[in-house]
Short mmCIF file of C-alpha atoms and ligand atoms in Angstrom, two decimals:
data_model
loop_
_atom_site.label_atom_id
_atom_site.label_comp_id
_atom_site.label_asym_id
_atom_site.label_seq_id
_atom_site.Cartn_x
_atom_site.Cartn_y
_atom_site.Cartn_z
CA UNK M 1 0.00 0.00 0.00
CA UNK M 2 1.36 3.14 -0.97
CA UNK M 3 0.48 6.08 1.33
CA UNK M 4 1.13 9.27 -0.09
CA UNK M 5 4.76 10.41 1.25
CA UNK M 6 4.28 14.29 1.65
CA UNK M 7 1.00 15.67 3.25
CA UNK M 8 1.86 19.03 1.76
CA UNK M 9 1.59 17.71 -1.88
CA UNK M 10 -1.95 17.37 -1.39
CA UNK M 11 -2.63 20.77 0.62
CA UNK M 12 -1.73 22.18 -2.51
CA UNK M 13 -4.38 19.96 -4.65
CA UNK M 14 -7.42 21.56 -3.28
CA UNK M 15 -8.15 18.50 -0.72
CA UNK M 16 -10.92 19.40 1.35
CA UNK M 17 -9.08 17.72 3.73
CA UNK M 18 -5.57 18.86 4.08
CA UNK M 19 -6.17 22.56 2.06
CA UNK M 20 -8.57 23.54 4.52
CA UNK M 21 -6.34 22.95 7.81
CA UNK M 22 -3.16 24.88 8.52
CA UNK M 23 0.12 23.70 7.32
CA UNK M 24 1.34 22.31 11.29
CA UNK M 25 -1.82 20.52 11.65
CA UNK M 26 -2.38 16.88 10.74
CA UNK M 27 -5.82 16.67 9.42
CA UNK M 28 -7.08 13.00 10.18
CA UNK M 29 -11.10 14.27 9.93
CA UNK M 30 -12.88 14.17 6.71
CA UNK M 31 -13.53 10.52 5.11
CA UNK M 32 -11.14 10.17 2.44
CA UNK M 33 -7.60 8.32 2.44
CA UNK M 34 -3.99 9.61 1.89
CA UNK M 35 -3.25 7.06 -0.99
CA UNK M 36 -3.74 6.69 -4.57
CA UNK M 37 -6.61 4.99 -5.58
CA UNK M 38 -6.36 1.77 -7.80
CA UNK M 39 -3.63 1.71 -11.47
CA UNK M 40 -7.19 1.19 -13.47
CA UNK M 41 -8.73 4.59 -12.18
CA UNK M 42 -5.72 6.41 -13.56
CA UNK M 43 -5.43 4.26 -16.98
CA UNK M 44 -9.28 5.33 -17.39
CA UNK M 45 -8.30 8.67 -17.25
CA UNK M 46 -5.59 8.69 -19.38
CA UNK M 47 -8.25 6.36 -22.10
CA UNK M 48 -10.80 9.46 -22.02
CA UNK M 49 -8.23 11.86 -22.77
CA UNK M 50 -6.70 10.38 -25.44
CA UNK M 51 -10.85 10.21 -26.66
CA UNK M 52 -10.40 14.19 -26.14
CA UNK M 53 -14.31 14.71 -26.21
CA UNK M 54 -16.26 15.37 -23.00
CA UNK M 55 -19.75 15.96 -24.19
CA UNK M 56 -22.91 14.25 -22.65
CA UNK M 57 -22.61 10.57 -21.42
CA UNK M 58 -24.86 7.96 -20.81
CA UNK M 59 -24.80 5.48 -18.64
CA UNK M 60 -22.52 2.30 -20.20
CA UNK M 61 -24.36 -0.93 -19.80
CA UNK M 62 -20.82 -2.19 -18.34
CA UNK M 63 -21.46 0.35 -15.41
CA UNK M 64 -24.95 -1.94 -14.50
CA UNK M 65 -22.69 -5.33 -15.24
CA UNK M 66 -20.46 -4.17 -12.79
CA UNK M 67 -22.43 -3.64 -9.99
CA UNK M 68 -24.42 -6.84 -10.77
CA UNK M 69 -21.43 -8.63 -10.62
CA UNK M 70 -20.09 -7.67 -7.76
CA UNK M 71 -23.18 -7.72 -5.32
CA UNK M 72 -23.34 -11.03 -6.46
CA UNK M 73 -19.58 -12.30 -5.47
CA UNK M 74 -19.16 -10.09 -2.57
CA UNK M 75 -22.38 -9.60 -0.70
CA UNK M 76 -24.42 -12.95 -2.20
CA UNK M 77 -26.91 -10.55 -3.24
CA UNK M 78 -28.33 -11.43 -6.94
CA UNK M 79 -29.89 -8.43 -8.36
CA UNK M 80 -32.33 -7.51 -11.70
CA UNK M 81 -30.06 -4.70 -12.94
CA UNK M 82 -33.60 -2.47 -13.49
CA UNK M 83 -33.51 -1.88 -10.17
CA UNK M 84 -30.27 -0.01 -9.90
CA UNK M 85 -30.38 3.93 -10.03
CA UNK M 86 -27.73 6.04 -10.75
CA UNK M 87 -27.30 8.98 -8.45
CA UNK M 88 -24.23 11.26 -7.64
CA UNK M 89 -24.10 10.51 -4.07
CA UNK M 90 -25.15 8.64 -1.38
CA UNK M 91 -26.23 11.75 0.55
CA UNK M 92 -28.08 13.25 -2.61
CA UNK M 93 -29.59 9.86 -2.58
CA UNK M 94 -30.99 10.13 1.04
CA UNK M 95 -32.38 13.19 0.27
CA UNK M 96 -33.89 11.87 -2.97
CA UNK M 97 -35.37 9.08 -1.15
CA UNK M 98 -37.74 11.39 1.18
CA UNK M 99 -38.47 13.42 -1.69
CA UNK M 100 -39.99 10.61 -3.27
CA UNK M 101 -42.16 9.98 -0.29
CA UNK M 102 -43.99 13.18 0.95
CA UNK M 103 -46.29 10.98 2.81
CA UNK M 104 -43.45 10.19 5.14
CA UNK M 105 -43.55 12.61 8.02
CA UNK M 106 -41.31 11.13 10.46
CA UNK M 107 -37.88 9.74 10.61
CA UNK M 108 -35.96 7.23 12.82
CA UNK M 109 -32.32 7.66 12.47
CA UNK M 110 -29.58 6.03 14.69
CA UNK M 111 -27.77 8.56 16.67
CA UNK M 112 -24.48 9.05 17.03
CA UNK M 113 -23.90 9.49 13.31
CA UNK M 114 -23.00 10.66 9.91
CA UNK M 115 -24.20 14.25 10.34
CA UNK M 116 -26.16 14.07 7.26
CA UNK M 117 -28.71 11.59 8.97
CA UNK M 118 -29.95 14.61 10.79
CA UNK M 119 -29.46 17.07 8.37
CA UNK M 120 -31.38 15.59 5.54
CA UNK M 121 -34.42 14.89 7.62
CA UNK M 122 -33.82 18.28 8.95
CA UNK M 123 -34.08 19.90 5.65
CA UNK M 124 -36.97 17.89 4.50
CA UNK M 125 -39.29 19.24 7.11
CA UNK M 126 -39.29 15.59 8.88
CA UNK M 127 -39.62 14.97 12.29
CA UNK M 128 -36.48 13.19 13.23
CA UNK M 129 -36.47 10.68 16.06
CA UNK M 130 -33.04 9.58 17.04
CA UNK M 131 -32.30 5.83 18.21
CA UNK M 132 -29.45 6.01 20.81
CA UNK M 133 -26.61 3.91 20.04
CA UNK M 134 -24.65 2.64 23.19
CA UNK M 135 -20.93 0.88 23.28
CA UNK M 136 -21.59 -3.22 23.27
CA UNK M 137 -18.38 -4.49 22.87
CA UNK M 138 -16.46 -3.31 20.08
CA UNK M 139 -19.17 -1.73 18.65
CA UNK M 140 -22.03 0.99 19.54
CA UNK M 141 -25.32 -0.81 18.10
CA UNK M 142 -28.83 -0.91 19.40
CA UNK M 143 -31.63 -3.73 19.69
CA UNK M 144 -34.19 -4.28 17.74
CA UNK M 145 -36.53 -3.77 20.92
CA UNK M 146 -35.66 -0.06 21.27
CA UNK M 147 -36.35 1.14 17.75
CA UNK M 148 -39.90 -1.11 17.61
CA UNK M 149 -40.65 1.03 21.08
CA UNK M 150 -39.94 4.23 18.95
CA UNK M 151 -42.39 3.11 16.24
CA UNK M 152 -44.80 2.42 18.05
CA UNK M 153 -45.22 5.62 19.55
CA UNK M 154 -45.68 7.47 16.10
CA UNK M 155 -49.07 6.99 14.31
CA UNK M 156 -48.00 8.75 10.90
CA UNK M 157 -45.91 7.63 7.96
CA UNK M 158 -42.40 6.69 8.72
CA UNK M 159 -38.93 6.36 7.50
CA UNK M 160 -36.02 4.50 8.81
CA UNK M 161 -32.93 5.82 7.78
CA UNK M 162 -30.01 3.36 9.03
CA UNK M 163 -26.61 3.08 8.10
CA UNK M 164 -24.84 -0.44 7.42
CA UNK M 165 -22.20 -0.18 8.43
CA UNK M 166 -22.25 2.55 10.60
CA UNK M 167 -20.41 5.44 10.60
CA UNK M 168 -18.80 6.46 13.39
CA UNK M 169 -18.06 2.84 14.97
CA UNK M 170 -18.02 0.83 12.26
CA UNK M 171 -20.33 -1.52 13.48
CA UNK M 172 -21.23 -4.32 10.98
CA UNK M 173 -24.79 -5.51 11.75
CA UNK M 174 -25.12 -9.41 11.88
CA UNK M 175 -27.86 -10.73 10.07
CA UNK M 176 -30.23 -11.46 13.00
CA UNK M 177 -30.41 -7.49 13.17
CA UNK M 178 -30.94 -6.65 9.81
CA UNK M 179 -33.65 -9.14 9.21
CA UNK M 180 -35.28 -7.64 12.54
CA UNK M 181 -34.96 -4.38 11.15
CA UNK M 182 -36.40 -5.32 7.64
CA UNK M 183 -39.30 -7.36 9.29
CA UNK M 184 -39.85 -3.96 12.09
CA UNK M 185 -39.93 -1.73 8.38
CA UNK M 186 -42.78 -3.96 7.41
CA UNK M 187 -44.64 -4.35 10.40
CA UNK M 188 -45.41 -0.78 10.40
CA UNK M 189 -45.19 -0.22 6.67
CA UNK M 190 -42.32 1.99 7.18
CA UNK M 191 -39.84 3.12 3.84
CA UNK M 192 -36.10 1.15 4.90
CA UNK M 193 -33.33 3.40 3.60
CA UNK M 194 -30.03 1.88 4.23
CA UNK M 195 -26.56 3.86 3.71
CA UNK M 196 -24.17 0.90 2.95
CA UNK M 197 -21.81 3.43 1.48
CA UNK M 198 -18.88 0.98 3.65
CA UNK M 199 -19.82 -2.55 2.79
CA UNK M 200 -16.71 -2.96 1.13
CA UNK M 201 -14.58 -1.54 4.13
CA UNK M 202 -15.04 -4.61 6.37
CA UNK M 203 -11.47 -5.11 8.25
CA UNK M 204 -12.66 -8.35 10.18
CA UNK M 205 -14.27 -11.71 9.06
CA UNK M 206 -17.81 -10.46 9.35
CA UNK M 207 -20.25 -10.59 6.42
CA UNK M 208 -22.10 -7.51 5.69
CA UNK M 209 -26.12 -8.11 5.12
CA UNK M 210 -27.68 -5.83 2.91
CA UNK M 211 -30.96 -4.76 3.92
CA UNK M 212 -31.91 -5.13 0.17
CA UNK M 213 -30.93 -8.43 0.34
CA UNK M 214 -33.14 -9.52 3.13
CA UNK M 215 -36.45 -7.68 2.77
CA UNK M 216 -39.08 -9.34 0.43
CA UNK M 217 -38.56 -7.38 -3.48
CA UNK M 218 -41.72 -5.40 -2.77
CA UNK M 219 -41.41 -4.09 0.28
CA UNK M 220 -40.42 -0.85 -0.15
CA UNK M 221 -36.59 -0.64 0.75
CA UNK M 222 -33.73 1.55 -0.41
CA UNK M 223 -30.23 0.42 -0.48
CA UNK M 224 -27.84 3.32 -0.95
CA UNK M 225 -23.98 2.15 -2.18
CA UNK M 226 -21.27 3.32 -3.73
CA UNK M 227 -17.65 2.80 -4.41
CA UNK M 228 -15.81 5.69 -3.27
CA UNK M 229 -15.01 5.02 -0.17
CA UNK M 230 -13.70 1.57 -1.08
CA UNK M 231 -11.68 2.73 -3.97
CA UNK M 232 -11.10 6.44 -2.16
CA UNK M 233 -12.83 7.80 -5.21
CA UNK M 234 -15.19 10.39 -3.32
CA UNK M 235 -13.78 12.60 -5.86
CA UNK M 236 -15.80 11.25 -8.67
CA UNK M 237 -19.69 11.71 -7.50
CA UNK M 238 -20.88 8.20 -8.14
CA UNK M 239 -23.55 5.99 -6.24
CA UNK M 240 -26.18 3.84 -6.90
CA UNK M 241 -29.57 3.35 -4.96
CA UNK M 242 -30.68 -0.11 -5.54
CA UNK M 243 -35.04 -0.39 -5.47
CA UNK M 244 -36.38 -3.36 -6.10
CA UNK M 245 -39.97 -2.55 -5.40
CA UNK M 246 -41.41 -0.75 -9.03
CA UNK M 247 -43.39 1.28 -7.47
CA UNK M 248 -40.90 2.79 -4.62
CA UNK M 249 -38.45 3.14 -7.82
CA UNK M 250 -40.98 4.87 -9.95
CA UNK M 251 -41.52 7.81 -7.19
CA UNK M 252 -37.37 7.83 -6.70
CA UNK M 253 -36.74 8.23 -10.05
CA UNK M 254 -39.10 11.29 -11.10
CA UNK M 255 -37.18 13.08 -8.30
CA UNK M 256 -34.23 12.54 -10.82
CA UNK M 257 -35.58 15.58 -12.88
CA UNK M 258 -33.42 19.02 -12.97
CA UNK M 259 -31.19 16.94 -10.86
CA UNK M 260 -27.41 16.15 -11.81
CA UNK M 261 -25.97 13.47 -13.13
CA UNK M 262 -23.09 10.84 -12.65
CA UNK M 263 -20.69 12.16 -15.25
CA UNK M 264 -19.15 9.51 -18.08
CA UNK M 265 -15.80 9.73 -16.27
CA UNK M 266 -17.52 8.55 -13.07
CA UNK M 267 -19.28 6.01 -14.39
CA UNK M 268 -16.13 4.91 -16.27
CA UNK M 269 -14.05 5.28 -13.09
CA UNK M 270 -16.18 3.30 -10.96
CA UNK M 271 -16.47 0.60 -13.65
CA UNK M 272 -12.75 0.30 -13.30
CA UNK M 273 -12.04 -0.13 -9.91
CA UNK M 274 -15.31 -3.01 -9.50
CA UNK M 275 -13.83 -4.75 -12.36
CA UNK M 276 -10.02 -4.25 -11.65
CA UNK M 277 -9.60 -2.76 -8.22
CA UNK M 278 -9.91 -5.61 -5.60
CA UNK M 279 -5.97 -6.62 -5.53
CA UNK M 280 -5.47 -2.87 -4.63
CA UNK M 281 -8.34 -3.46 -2.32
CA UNK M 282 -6.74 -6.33 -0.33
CA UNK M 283 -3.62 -4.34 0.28
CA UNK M 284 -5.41 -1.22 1.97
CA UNK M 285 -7.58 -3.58 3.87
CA UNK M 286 -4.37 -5.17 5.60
CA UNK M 287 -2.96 -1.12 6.03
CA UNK M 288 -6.06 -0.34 7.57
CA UNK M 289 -6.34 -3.77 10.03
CA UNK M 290 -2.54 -2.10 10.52
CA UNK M 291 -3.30 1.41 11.77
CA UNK M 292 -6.74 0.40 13.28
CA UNK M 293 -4.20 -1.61 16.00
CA UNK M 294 -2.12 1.39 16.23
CA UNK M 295 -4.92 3.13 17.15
CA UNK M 296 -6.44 0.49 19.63
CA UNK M 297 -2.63 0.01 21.01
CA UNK M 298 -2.40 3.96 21.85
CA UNK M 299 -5.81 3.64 23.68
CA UNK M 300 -4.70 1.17 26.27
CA UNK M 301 -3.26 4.27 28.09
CA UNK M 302 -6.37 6.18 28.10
CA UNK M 303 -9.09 3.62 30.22
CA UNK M 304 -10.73 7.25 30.66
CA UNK M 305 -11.72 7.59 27.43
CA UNK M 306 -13.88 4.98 24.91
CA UNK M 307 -12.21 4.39 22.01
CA UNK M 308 -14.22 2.22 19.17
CA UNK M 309 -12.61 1.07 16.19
CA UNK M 310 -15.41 -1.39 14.92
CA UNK M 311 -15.05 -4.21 12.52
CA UNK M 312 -15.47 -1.67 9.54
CA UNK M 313 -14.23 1.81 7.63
CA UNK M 314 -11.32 3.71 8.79
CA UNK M 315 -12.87 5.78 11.41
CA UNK M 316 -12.01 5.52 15.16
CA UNK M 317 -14.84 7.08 17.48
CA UNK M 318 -13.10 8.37 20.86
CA UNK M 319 -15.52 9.35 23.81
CA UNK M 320 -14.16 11.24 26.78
CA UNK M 321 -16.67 12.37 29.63
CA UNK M 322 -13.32 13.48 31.90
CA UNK M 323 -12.64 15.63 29.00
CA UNK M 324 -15.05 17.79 27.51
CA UNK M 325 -13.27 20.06 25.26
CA UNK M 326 -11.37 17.14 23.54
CA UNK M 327 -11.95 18.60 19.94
CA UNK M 328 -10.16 21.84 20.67
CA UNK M 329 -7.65 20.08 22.96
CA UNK M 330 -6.33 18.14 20.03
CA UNK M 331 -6.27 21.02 17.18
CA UNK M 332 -4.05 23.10 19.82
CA UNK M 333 -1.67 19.96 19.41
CA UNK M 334 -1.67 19.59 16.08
CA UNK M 335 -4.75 17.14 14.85
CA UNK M 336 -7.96 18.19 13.19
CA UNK M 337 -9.88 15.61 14.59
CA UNK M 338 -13.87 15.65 13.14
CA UNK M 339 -15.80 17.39 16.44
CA UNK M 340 -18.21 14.82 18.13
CA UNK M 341 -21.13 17.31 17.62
CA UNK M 342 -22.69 17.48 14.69
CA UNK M 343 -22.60 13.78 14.67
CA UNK M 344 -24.32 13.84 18.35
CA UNK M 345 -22.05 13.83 20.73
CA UNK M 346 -20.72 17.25 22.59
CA UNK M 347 -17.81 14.76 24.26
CA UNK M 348 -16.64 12.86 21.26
CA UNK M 349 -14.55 13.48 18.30
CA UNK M 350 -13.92 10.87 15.23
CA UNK M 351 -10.33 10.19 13.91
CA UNK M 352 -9.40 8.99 10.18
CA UNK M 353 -6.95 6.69 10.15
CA UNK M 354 -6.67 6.12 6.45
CA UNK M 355 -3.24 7.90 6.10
CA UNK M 356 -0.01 6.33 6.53
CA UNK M 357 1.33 4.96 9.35
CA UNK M 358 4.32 7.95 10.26
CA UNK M 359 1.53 10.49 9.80
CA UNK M 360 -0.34 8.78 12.00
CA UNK M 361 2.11 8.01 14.66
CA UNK M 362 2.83 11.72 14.74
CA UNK M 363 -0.80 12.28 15.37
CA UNK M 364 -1.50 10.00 18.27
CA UNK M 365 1.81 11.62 19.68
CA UNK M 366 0.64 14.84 19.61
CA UNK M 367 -2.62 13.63 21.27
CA UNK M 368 -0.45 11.89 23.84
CA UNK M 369 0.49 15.70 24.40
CA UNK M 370 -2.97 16.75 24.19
CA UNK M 371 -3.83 14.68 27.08
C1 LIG K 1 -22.26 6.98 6.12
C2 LIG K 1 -21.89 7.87 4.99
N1 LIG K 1 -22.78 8.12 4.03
C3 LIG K 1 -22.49 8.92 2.98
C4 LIG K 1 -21.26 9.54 2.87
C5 LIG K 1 -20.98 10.43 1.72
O1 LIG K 1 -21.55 9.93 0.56
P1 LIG K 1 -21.47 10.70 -0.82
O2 LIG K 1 -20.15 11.36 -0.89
O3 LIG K 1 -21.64 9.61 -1.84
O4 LIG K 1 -22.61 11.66 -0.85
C6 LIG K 1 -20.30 9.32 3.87
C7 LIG K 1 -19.00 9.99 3.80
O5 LIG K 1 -18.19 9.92 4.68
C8 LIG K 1 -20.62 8.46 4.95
O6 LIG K 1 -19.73 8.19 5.91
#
C-alpha cells in the first residue's frame, strides 16, 4: 500500500481535507484516504483523454454489469439490474429518497452518526427521532426492541434511515439485526433506507447483510452504495440506490428531474475499480487492520476515554466524559480531529486513520500531548 509520502503535496491539490487545515496541523477528519486509488482509475483517465471529447454521457451498460457482478460475489446478493439507479451521491440519494415519499412525516435515524442523517431529515421538514446507540463491545449498536418502542409511539408515515455499516463505529450488523430491522420496516409499513456506502470496508471476518438483500422485493426498501469510499474515489460523485420494489423506484426516479448526473468519467471510473480494483483493495484492507491496531494500542493508556474502532471503515470514534473540550484540545496539538457534535455527541470526536502509518504516529503523539 502506498500512502502518499508528503501531506503538503496534497494541501496544494485543493483537498478538502488537508487545504482547509493549517500547514502544522495533521488533518485526520474528513472521510477520504492519503493514498492513490487503484492503477485502473488512472489508466481510465488517461483512455478518455486520449478520446479528447467530454460531451454528454450515458450510462454504459458495463457500469450496471459491474455492480451486478459484484453484489453477487461479494455480498451474495443477486440483483435484476432495473432496479439499480444512478445517483451522484449517497447523501443526494438520502435526500432523494424522502423526496420521493412526501407521505413520510417522520424519521428514525440512529444517533451518534454521519451528520447528514440529521441534516437531511432536517431539511426535509421531517420529524427526526433519534435511536441512541450505546458501546456493546467493540461496537455501539442498538436492539431491535428499542427502535420497535420508537415506532410504536408514532401513528404517521415513517422512514427509517439506518446506516450499514455505521459510521462512526463501524459496526457491521449481523444478520439477525438486519432481518429484525427489515421485518420492524414492514410491520409498520415503514420506507427502509439503508446507507451501505462501507460494505466494502469490512477489516474483520464479518459478512455484511444488505438490507436489500433480506427484505421481500416489494417491500419498499432503499439500499444506498457506492464505491468511493472503497476505492477512495469520493472525488468522482458516483452511487447507486438499488429499489427493487417498481413502485418505490418509480416515485425515486421522477425526483431525478433538474437533478445532476453521474458524469461519463464517473461512471467509467467506478467501472474500473469493480472490475479491476480488488488486488489494490486487499492491500489497503491489511494497512487499515494495521493502523486500526495502532490506534487500539495507543488507547490502552487512556481507560478514561472509549475508544471504538469497529469491525469496519477507517474511522475511530473516541468518547471522553473526563474531558469535555477534547476537539479543541487536540487542534491546539496539532490534529484536526472531526468534532463529536454534529454527529451527536458534545464529548466525542472521530479520527481517520486512512493515512499512513508515520503520519499517523505523529498524530497519536501529539494527542499523547494533548492529554
Ligand atoms: C455513512 C456515509 N454516508 C455517505 C457519505 C458520503 O456519501 P457521498 O459522498 O456519496 O454523498 C459518507 C461519507 O463519509 C458516509 O460516511
Amino acid at each position: 500500500m502506498i500512502w502518499h509520502p508528503t501531506p503538503a503535496e496534497r494541501s496544494a491539490h485543493a483537498s478538502k481535507k488537508w487545504s482547509t487545515s493549517p500547514e502544522n496541523v495533521l488533518p485526520l477528519w474528513v472521510a477520504d484516504m492519503d493514498c492513490a486509488p487503484p492503477d485502473c482509475v488512472t489508466h481510465t483517465i488517461k483512455h478518455a483523454l486520449a478520446h479528447g471529447i467530454f460531451g454528454y454521457g450515458e450510462e454504459p451498460k458495463s457500469f450496471r454489469t459491474a455492480w451486478v457482478q459484484h453484489l453477487k460475489t461479494r455480498h451474495r446478493w443477486l440483483i435484476d439490474p432495473d432496479w439499480i439507479v444512478p445517483i451522484p451521491g449517497v447523501v443526494p440519494g438520502m435526500r432523494f429518497s424522502l423526496m420521493a415519499s412526501p407521505q413520510v412525516r417522520h424519521v428514525l435515524t440512529p444517533t451518534p452518526a454521519y451528520p447528514y442523517f440529521k441534516t437531511v431529515p432536517s431539511i426535509e421538514n421531517r420529524v427526526e427521532h433519534p435511536i441512541q446507540l450505546d458501546q456493546t463491545g467493540e461496537t455501539i449498536e442498538t436492539s431491535i426492541g428499542v427502535i420497535e418502542e420508537r415506532l410504536r409511539t408514532i401513528k404517521e408515515p415513517t422512514a427509517i434511515l439506518w446506516c450499514n455499516p455505521h459510521n462512526p463505529g463501524g459496526t457491521v450488523y449481523s444478520k439477525d439485526f438486519i432481518r429484525g430491522l427489515v421485518k420492524l420496516a414492514a410491520n409498520y409499513d415503514a420506507l427502509l433506507v439503508s446507507d451501505e456506502i462501507w460494505a466494502d470496508l469490512i477489516l474483520d471476518d464479518r459478512q455484511h447483510i444488505p438490507c436489500g438483500l433480506v427484505a421481500p422485493n416489494d417491500q419498499p426498501t432503499i439500499t444506498l452504495m457506492a464505491a468511493t469510499k472503497t476505492f477512495n474515489i469520493a472525488g468522482f460523485a458516483c452511487a447507486i440506490a438499488i429499489i427493487p420494489d417498481p413502485d418505490t423506484r418509480q416515485r425515486f426516479l421522477a425526483t431525478q428531474t433538474a437533478m445532476p448526473h453521474v458524469t461519463p468519467l464517473a461512471y467509467a471510473v467506478t467501472t474500473s475499480c469493480l472490475t479491476d480494483g480488488w488486488s489494490w483493495h486487499d492491500a489497503l484492507l491489511k494497512a487499515l487492520k494495521n493502523n486500526r491496531q495502532l490506534v487500539m494500542d495507543w488507547s490502552v493508556c487512556y481507560p478514561e476515554m472509549t475508544v471504538i474502532t469497529g469491525h469496519s471503515t477507517f474511522l475511530a470514534w473516541i468518547e471522553s466524559y473526563h474531558y469535555t473540550d477534547l476537539f479543541e484540545r487536540f487542534l491546539d496539538h496539532g490534529v484536526r480531529l472531526s468534532p463529536g457534535a454534529p454527529f451527536g455527541s458534545d464529548t466525542a470526536v472521530r479520527l481517520n486513520f486512512g493515512c499512513s502509518p508515520a503520519t499517523l504516529t505523529e498524530a497519536l503523539n501529539r494527542l499523547d500531548s494533548a492529554l
